[in-house]
Tab-separated table of C-alpha atoms in Angstrom:
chain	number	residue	atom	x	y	z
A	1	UNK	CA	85.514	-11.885	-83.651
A	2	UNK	CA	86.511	-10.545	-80.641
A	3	UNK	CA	83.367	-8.148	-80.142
A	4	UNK	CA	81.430	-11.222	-80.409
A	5	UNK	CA	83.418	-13.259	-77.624
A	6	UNK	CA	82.332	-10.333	-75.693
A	7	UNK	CA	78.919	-10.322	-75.636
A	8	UNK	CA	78.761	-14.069	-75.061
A	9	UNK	CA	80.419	-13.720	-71.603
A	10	UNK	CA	78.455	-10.624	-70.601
A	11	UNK	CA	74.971	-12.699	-71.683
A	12	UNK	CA	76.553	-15.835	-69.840
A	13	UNK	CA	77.582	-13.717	-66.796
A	14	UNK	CA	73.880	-11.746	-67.221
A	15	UNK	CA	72.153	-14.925	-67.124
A	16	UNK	CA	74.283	-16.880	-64.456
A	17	UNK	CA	73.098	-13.947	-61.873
A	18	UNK	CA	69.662	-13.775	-62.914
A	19	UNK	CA	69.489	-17.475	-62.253
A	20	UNK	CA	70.940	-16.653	-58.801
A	21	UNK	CA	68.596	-14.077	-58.389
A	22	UNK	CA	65.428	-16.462	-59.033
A	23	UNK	CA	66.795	-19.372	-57.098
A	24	UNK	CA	66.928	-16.312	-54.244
A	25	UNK	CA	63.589	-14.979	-54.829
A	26	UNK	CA	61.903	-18.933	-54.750
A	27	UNK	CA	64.303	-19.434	-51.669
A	28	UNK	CA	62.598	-16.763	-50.223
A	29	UNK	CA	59.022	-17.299	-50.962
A	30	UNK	CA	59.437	-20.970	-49.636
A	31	UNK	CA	60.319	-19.807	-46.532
A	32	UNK	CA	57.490	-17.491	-46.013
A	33	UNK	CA	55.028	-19.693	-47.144
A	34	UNK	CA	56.024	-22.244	-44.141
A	35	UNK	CA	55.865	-19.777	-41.832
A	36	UNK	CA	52.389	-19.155	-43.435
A	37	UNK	CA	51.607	-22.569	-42.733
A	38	UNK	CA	52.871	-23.036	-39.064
A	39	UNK	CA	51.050	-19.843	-38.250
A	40	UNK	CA	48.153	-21.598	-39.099
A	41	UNK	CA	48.965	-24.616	-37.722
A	42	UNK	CA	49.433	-22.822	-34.568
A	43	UNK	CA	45.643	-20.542	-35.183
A	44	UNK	CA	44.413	-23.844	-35.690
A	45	UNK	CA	45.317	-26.002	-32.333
A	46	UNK	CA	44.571	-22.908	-30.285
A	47	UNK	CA	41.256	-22.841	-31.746
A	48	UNK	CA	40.613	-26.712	-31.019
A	49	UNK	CA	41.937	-25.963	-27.887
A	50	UNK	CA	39.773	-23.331	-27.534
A	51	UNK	CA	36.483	-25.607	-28.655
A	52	UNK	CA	37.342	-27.838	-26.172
A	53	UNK	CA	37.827	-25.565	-23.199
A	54	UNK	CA	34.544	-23.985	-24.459
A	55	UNK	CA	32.201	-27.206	-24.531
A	56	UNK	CA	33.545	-28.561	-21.135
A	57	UNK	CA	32.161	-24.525	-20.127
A	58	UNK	CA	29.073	-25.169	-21.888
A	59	UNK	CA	28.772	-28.656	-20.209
A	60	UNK	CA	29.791	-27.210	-16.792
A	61	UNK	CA	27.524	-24.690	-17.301
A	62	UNK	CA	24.282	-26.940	-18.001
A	63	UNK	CA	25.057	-28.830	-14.734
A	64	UNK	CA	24.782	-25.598	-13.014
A	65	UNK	CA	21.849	-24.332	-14.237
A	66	UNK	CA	20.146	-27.705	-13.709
A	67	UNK	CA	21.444	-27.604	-9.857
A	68	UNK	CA	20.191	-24.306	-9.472
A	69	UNK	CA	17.232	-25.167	-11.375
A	70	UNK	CA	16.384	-28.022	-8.929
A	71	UNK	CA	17.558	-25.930	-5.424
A	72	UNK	CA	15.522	-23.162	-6.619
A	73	UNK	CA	12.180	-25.897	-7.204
A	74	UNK	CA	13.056	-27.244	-3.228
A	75	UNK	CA	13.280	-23.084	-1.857
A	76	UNK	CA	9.817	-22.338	-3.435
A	77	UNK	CA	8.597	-25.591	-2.286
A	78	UNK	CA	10.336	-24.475	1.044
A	79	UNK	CA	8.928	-20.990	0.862
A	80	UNK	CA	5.298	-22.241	-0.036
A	81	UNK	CA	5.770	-24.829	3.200
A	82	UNK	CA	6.525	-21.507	5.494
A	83	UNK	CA	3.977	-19.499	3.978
A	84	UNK	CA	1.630	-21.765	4.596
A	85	UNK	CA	2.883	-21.792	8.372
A	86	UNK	CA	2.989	-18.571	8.578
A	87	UNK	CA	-0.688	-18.034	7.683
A	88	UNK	CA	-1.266	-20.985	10.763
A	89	UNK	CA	0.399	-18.990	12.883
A	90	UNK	CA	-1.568	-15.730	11.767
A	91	UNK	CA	-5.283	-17.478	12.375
A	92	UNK	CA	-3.801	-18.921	15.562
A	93	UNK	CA	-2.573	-15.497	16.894
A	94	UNK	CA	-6.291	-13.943	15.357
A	95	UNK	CA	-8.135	-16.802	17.112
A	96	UNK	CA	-6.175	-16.677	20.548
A	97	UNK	CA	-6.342	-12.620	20.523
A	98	UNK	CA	-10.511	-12.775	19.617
A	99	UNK	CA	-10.768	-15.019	23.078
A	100	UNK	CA	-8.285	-12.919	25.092
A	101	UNK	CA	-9.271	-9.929	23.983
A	102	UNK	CA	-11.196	-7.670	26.645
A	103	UNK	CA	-14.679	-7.044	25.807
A	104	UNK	CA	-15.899	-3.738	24.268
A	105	UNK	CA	-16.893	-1.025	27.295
A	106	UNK	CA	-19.700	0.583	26.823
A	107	UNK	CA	-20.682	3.662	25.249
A	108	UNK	CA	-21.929	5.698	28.055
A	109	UNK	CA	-19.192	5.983	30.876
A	110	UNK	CA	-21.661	5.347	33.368
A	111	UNK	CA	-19.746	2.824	35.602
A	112	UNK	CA	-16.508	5.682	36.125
A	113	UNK	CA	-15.082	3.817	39.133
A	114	UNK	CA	-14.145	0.467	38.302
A	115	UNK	CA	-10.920	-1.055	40.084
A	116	UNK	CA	-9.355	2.257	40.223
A	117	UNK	CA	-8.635	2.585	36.387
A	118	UNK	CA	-10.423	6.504	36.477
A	119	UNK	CA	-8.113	7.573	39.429
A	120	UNK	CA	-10.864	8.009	41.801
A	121	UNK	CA	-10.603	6.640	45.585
A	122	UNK	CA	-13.872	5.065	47.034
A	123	UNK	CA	-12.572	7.484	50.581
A	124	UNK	CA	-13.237	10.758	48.199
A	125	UNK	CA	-16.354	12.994	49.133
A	126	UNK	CA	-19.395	12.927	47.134
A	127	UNK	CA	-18.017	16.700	45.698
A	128	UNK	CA	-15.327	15.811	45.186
A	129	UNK	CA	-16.441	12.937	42.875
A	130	UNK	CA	-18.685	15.313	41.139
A	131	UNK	CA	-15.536	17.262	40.066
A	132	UNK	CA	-13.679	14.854	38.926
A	133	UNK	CA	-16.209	12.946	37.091
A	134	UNK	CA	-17.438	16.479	35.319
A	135	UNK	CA	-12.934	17.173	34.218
A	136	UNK	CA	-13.558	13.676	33.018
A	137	UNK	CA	-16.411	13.924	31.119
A	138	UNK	CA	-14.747	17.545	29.526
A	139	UNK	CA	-12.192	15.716	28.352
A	140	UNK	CA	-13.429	12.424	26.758
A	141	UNK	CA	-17.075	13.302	26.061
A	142	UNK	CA	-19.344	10.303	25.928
A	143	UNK	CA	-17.079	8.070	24.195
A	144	UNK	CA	-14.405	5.970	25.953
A	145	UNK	CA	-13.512	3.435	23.486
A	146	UNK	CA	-10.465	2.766	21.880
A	147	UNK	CA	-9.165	-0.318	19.613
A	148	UNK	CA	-7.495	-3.143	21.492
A	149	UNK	CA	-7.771	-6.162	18.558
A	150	UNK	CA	-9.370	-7.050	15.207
A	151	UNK	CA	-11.555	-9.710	16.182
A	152	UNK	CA	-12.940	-10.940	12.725
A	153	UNK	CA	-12.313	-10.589	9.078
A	154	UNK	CA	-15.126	-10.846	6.484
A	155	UNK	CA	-14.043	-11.137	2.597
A	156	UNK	CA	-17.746	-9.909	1.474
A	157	UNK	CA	-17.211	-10.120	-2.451
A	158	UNK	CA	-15.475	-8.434	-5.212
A	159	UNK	CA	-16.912	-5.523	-7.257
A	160	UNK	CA	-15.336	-2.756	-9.298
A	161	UNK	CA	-11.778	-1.985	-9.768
A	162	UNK	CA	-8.604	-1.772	-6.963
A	163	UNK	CA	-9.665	1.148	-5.766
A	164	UNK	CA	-12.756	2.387	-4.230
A	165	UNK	CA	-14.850	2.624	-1.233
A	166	UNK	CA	-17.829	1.365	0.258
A	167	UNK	CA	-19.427	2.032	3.720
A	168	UNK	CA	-22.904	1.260	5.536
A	169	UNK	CA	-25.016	4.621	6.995
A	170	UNK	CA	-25.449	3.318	10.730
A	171	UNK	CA	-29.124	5.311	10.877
A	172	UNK	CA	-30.118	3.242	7.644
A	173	UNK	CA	-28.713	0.392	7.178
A	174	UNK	CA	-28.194	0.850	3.573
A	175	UNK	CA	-25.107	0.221	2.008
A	176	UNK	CA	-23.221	2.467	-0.183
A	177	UNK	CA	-20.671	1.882	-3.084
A	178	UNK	CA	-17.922	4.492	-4.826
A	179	UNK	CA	-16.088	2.438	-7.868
A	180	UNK	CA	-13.020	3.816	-8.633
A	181	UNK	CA	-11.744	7.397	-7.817
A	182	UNK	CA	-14.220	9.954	-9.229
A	183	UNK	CA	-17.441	10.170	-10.628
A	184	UNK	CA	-21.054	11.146	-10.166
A	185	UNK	CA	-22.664	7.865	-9.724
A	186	UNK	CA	-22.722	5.703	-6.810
A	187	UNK	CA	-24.540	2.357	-6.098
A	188	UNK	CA	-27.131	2.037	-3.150
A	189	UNK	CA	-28.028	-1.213	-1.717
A	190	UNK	CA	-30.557	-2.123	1.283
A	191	UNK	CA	-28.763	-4.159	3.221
A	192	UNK	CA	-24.830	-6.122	3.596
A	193	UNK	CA	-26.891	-8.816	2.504
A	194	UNK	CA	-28.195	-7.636	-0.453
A	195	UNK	CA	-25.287	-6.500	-1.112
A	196	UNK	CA	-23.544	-10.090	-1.286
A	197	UNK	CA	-26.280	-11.615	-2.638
A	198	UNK	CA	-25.863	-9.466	-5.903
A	199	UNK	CA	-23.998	-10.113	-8.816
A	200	UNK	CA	-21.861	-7.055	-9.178
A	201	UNK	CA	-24.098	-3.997	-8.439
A	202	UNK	CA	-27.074	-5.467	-10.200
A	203	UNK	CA	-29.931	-4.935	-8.108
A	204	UNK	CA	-28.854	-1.585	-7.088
A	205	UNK	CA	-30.173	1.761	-7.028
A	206	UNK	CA	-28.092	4.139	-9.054
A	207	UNK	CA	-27.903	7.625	-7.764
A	208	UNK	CA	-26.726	9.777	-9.942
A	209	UNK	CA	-24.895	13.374	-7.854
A	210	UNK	CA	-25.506	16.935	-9.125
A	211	UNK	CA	-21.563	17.322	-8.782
A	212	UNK	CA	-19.085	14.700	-8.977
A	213	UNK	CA	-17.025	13.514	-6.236
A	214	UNK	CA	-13.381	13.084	-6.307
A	215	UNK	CA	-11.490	10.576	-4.305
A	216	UNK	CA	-12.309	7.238	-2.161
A	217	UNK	CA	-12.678	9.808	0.616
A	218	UNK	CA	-16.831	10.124	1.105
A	219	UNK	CA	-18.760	9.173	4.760
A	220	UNK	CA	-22.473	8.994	5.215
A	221	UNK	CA	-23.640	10.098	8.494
A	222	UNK	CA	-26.880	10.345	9.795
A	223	UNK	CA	-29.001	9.904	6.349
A	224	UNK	CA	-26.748	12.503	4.502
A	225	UNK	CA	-23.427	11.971	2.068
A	226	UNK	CA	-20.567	14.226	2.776
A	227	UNK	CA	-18.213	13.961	-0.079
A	228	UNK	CA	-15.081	15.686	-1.464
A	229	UNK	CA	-15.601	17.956	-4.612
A	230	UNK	CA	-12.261	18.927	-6.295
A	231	UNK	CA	-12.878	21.060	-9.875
A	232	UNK	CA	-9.798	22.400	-12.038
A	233	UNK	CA	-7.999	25.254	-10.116
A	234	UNK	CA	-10.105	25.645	-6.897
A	235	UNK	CA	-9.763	25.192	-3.331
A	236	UNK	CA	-11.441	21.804	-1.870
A	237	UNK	CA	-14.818	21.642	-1.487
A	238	UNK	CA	-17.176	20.032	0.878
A	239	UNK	CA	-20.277	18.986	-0.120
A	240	UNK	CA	-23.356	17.393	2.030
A	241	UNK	CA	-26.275	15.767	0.128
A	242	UNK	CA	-29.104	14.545	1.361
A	243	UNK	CA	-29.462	10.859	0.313
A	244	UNK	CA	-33.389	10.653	1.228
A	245	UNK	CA	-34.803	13.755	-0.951
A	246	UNK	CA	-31.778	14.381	-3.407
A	247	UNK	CA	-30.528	17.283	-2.861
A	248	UNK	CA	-27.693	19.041	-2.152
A	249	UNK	CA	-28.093	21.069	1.195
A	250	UNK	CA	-25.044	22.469	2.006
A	251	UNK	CA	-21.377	22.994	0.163
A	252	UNK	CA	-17.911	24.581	2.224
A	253	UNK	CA	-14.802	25.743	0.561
A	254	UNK	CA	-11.944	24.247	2.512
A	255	UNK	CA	-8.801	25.754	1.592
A	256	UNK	CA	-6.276	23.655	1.566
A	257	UNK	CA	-3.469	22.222	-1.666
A	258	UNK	CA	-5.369	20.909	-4.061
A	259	UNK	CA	-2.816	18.774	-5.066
A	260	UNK	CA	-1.316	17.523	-2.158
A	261	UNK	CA	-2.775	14.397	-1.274
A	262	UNK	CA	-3.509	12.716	2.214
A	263	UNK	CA	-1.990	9.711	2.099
A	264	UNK	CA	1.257	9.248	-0.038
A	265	UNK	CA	0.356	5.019	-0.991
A	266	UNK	CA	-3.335	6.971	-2.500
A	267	UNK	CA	-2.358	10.129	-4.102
A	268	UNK	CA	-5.700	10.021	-5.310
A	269	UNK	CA	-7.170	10.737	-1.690
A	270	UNK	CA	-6.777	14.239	-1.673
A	271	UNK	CA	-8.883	14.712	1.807
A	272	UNK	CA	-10.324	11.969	3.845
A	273	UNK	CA	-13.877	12.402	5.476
A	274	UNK	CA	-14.522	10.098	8.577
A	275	UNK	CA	-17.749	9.808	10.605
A	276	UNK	CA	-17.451	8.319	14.581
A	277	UNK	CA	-19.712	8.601	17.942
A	278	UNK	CA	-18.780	12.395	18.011
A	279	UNK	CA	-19.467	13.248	14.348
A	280	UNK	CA	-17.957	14.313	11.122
A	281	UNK	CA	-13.887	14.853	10.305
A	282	UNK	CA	-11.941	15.696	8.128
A	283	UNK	CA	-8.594	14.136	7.182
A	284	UNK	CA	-6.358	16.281	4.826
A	285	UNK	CA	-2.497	17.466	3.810
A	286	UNK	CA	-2.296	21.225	4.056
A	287	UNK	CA	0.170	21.531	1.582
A	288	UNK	CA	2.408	19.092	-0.921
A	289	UNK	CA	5.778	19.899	1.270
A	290	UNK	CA	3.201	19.190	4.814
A	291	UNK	CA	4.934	16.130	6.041
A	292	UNK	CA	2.080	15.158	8.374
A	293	UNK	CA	-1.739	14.569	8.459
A	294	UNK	CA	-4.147	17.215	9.989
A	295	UNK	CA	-7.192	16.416	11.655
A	296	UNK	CA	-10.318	19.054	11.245
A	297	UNK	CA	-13.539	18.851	13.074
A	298	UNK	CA	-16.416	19.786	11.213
A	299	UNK	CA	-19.895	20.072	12.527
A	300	UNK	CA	-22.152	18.226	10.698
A	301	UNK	CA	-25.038	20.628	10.118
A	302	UNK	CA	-23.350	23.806	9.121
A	303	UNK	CA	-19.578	22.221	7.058
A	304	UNK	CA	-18.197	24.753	9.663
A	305	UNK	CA	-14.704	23.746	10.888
A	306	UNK	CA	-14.548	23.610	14.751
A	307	UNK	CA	-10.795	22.902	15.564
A	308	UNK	CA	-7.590	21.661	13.647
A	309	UNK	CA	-4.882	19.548	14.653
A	310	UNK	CA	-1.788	18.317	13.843
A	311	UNK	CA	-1.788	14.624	14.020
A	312	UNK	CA	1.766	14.115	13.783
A	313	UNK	CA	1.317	11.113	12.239
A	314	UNK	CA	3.285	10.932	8.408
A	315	UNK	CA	2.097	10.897	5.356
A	316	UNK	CA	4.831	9.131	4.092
A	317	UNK	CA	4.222	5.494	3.551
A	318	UNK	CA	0.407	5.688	5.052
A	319	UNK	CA	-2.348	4.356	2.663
A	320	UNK	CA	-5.589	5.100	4.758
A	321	UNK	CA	-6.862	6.271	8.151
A	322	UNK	CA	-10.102	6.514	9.856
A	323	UNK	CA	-11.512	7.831	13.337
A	324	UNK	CA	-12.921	6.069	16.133
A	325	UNK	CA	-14.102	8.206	19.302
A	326	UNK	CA	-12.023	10.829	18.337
A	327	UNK	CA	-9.381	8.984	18.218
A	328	UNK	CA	-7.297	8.687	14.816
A	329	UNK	CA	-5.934	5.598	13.637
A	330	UNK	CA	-3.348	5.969	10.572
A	331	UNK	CA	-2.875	2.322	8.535
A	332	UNK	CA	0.242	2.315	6.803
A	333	UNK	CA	2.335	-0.075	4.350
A	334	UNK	CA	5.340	-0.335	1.719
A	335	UNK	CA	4.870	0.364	-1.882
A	336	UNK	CA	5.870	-3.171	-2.500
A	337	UNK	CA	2.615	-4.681	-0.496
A	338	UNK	CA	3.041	-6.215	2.870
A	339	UNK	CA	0.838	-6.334	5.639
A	340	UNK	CA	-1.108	-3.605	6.760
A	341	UNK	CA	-0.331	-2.097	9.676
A	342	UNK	CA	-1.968	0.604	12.215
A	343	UNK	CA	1.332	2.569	13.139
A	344	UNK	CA	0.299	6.000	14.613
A	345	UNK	CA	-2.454	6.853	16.908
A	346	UNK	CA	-3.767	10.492	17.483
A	347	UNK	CA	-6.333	11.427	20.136
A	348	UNK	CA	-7.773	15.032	20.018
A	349	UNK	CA	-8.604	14.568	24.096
A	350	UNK	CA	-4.609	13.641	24.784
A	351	UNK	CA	-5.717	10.425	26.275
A	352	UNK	CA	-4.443	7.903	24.070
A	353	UNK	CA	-0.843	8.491	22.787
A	354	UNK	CA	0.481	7.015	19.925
A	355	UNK	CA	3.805	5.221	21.957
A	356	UNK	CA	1.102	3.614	24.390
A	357	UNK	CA	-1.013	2.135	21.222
A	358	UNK	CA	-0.877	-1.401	20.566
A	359	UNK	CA	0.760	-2.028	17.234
A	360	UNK	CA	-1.807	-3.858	15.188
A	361	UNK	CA	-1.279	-5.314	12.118
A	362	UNK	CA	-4.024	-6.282	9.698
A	363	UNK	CA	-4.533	-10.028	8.220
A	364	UNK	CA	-2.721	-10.168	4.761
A	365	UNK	CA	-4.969	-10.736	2.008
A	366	UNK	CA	-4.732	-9.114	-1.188
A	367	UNK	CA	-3.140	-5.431	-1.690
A	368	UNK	CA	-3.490	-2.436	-0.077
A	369	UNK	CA	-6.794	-0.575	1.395
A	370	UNK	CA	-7.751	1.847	-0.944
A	371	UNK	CA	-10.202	3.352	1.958
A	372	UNK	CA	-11.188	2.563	5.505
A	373	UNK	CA	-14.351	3.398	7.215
A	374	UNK	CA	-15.932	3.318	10.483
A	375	UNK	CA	-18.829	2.528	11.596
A	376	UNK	CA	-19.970	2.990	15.108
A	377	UNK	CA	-22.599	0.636	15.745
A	378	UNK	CA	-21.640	-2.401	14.811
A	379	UNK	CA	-17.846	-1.541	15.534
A	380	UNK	CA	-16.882	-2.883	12.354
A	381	UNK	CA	-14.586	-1.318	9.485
A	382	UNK	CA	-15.667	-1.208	5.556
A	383	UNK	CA	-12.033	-1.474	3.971
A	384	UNK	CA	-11.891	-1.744	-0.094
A	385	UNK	CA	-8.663	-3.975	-0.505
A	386	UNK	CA	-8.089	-4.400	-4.600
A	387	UNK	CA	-11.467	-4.614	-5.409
A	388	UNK	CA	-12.732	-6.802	-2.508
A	389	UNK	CA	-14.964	-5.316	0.119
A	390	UNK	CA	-13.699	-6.562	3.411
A	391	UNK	CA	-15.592	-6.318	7.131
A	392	UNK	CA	-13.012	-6.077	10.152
A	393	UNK	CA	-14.887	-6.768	13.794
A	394	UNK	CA	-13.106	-4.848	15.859
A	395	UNK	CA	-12.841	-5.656	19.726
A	396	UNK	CA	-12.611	-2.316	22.379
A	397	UNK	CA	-11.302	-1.423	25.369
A	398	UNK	CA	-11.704	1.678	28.152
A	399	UNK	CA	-9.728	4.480	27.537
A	400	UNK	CA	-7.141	5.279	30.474
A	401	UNK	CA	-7.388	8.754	32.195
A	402	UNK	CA	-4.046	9.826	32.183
């Protein structure tokens, strides 16, 4: 019996601590389970409080974009308003400089005593005038000009692709036309005005060149074409073809970088020929690390070279050049496009200095002048700006003996 009694109480006293145990265990659990749920009562305001904060962004955000949106429509309508002054103001300042401008001197320095600008007193002897006019004429030869203004600007047509060249042979009056960089085909047209009569180059006369020329760097002088020649591992070449028979009459080795190029806006202008009153030059980069241009004067029979300068003019930033009375005017830009602008002047005689110049800047149009060329009769310069062929009128003055 009493073994019995024993067991009861231990089951009683096992089963009265389990049921504390439990109650413990379900105590427990409660508790975590409303922490559970206040956590997520908590996770869940922040994240309505959070939706809210972020639609009154979104909302603030929409009015801002939709002020900006209409201040930006009222600065390009702005901007457009200016631009359109500006280009007033540019025709106005064209138009008042084509009437003020002083009239182009003659070729011939005939007249040498004229208000005292040659530095020669009326008093002077008649042997003494003969010296000074023969220093003066050993200095300047027979031309006297330089560039005060561009009266006029022509927009001819457009033809071909941004870059190129195209120039008129003063002795013929025929019009030439280089599309692109290199090739051995150019197009050959009577006249300007059969030129802009055409549609594209139809109508043209295709000559085809023995050797292909490289660069919008040609000049026809005289009835012959002087272009650049650049092959695969060779010095530059020179070559002079005759445009009436169609031949090839001459070709000079020029030794010089063949990868350097002239101007640093046209690294495909690896030399730059250029035709004027006195002849035929040559524009070039001696080497890649050359930081200016150098001038060569090349006689137009023979390809000999006669004298080199430096110009002291940069390459850097300079996207074309040409020569008037041997006188070199280097055009010059930004890589993103602005105006055009003649920036450094370089006489071979010493006359004209570059800090004296006038700082002329060309009428915006397009892009940039892929090539610039002179020609001496009509005083006029045949630029190729992004495929348009453009015709500036240039107005002259008298050089000043210095």
């Amino acid at each position: 019996m009493k073994p019995v009694l024993v067991l009861l109480v231990s089951t009683a006293w096992t089963l009265t601590a389990a049921q504390y145990y439990y109650q413990g265990l379900m105590d427990y659990l409660e508790n975590r389970l409303l922490a559970i749920e206040d956590r997520m009562q908590f996770w869940h305001d922040q994240s309505l409080r959070y939706h809210t904060e972020l639609q009154d962004f979104r909302k603030l955000t929409a009015e801002t974009v939709d002020g900006l949106s209409n201040e930006h429509g009222s600065l390009f309508k702005d901007l457009e308003g200016a631009a359109v002054r500006v280009d007033r103001v540019e025709r106005e300042m064209d138009y008042v400089g084509a009437q003020t401008s002083p009239r182009a001197c003659a070729k011939q320095a005939e007249k040498v005593v004229e208000q005292g600008v040659w530095g020669l007193e009326e008093s002077r002897g008649e042997e003494e005038e003969e010296d000074d006019w023969e220093e003066l004429h050993s200095r300047v030869s027979d031309c006297v000009e330089i560039i005060s203004g561009i009266r006029s600007v022509k927009i001819l047509k457009r033809v071909g692709g941004p870059k190129g060249m195209w120039t008129r042979d003063p002795r013929s009056s025929r019009v030439y036309v280089f599309n692109g960089t290199s090739g051995d085909v150019i197009y050959q047209f009577n006249s300007v005005q059969d030129f802009s009569r055409s549609p594209g180059v139809a109508g043209s006369t295709q000559i085809r060149l023995p050797f292909a020329w490289s660069g919008p760097g040609s000049a026809v002088h005289n009835g012959y074409l002087y272009y650049i020649m650049q092959e695969a591992d060779t010095d530059l070449q020179v070559v002079k073809y005759d445009l009436m028979s169609g031949v090839v009459t001459d070709i000079a080795m020029f030794p010089v970088d063949s990868r350097a190029s002239v101007y640093n806006l046209n690294p495909e202008t690896v030399a730059d020929l250029a035709a004027d009153d006195e002849g035929l030059w040559l524009l070039f980069a001696s080497s890649d690390s050359e930081p200016n241009i150098n001038l060569a004067k090349m006689d137009p029979a023979t390809l000999d070279i006669e004298q080199i300068w430096d110009t002291r003019c940069p390459r850097d930033n300079a996207e074309a050049a040409f020569v008037v009375c041997g006188t070199v005017y280097v055009v010059y830009n930004t890589r993103l496009v602005s105006r055009s602008r003649i920036q450094c002047v370089f006489d071979v005689n010493d006359i004209v200095i570059s800090e004296e110049a006038p700082l002329l800047y060309f009428p915006r149009r397009y892009g940039a002048h892929a090539s610039l060329k002179y020609n001496p009769e009509e005083k006029q310069l045949y630029g190729w700006d992004d495929g348009y062929q453009i015709i500036y009128r240039l107005t002259m003055k008298r050089k000043l003996l210095v």
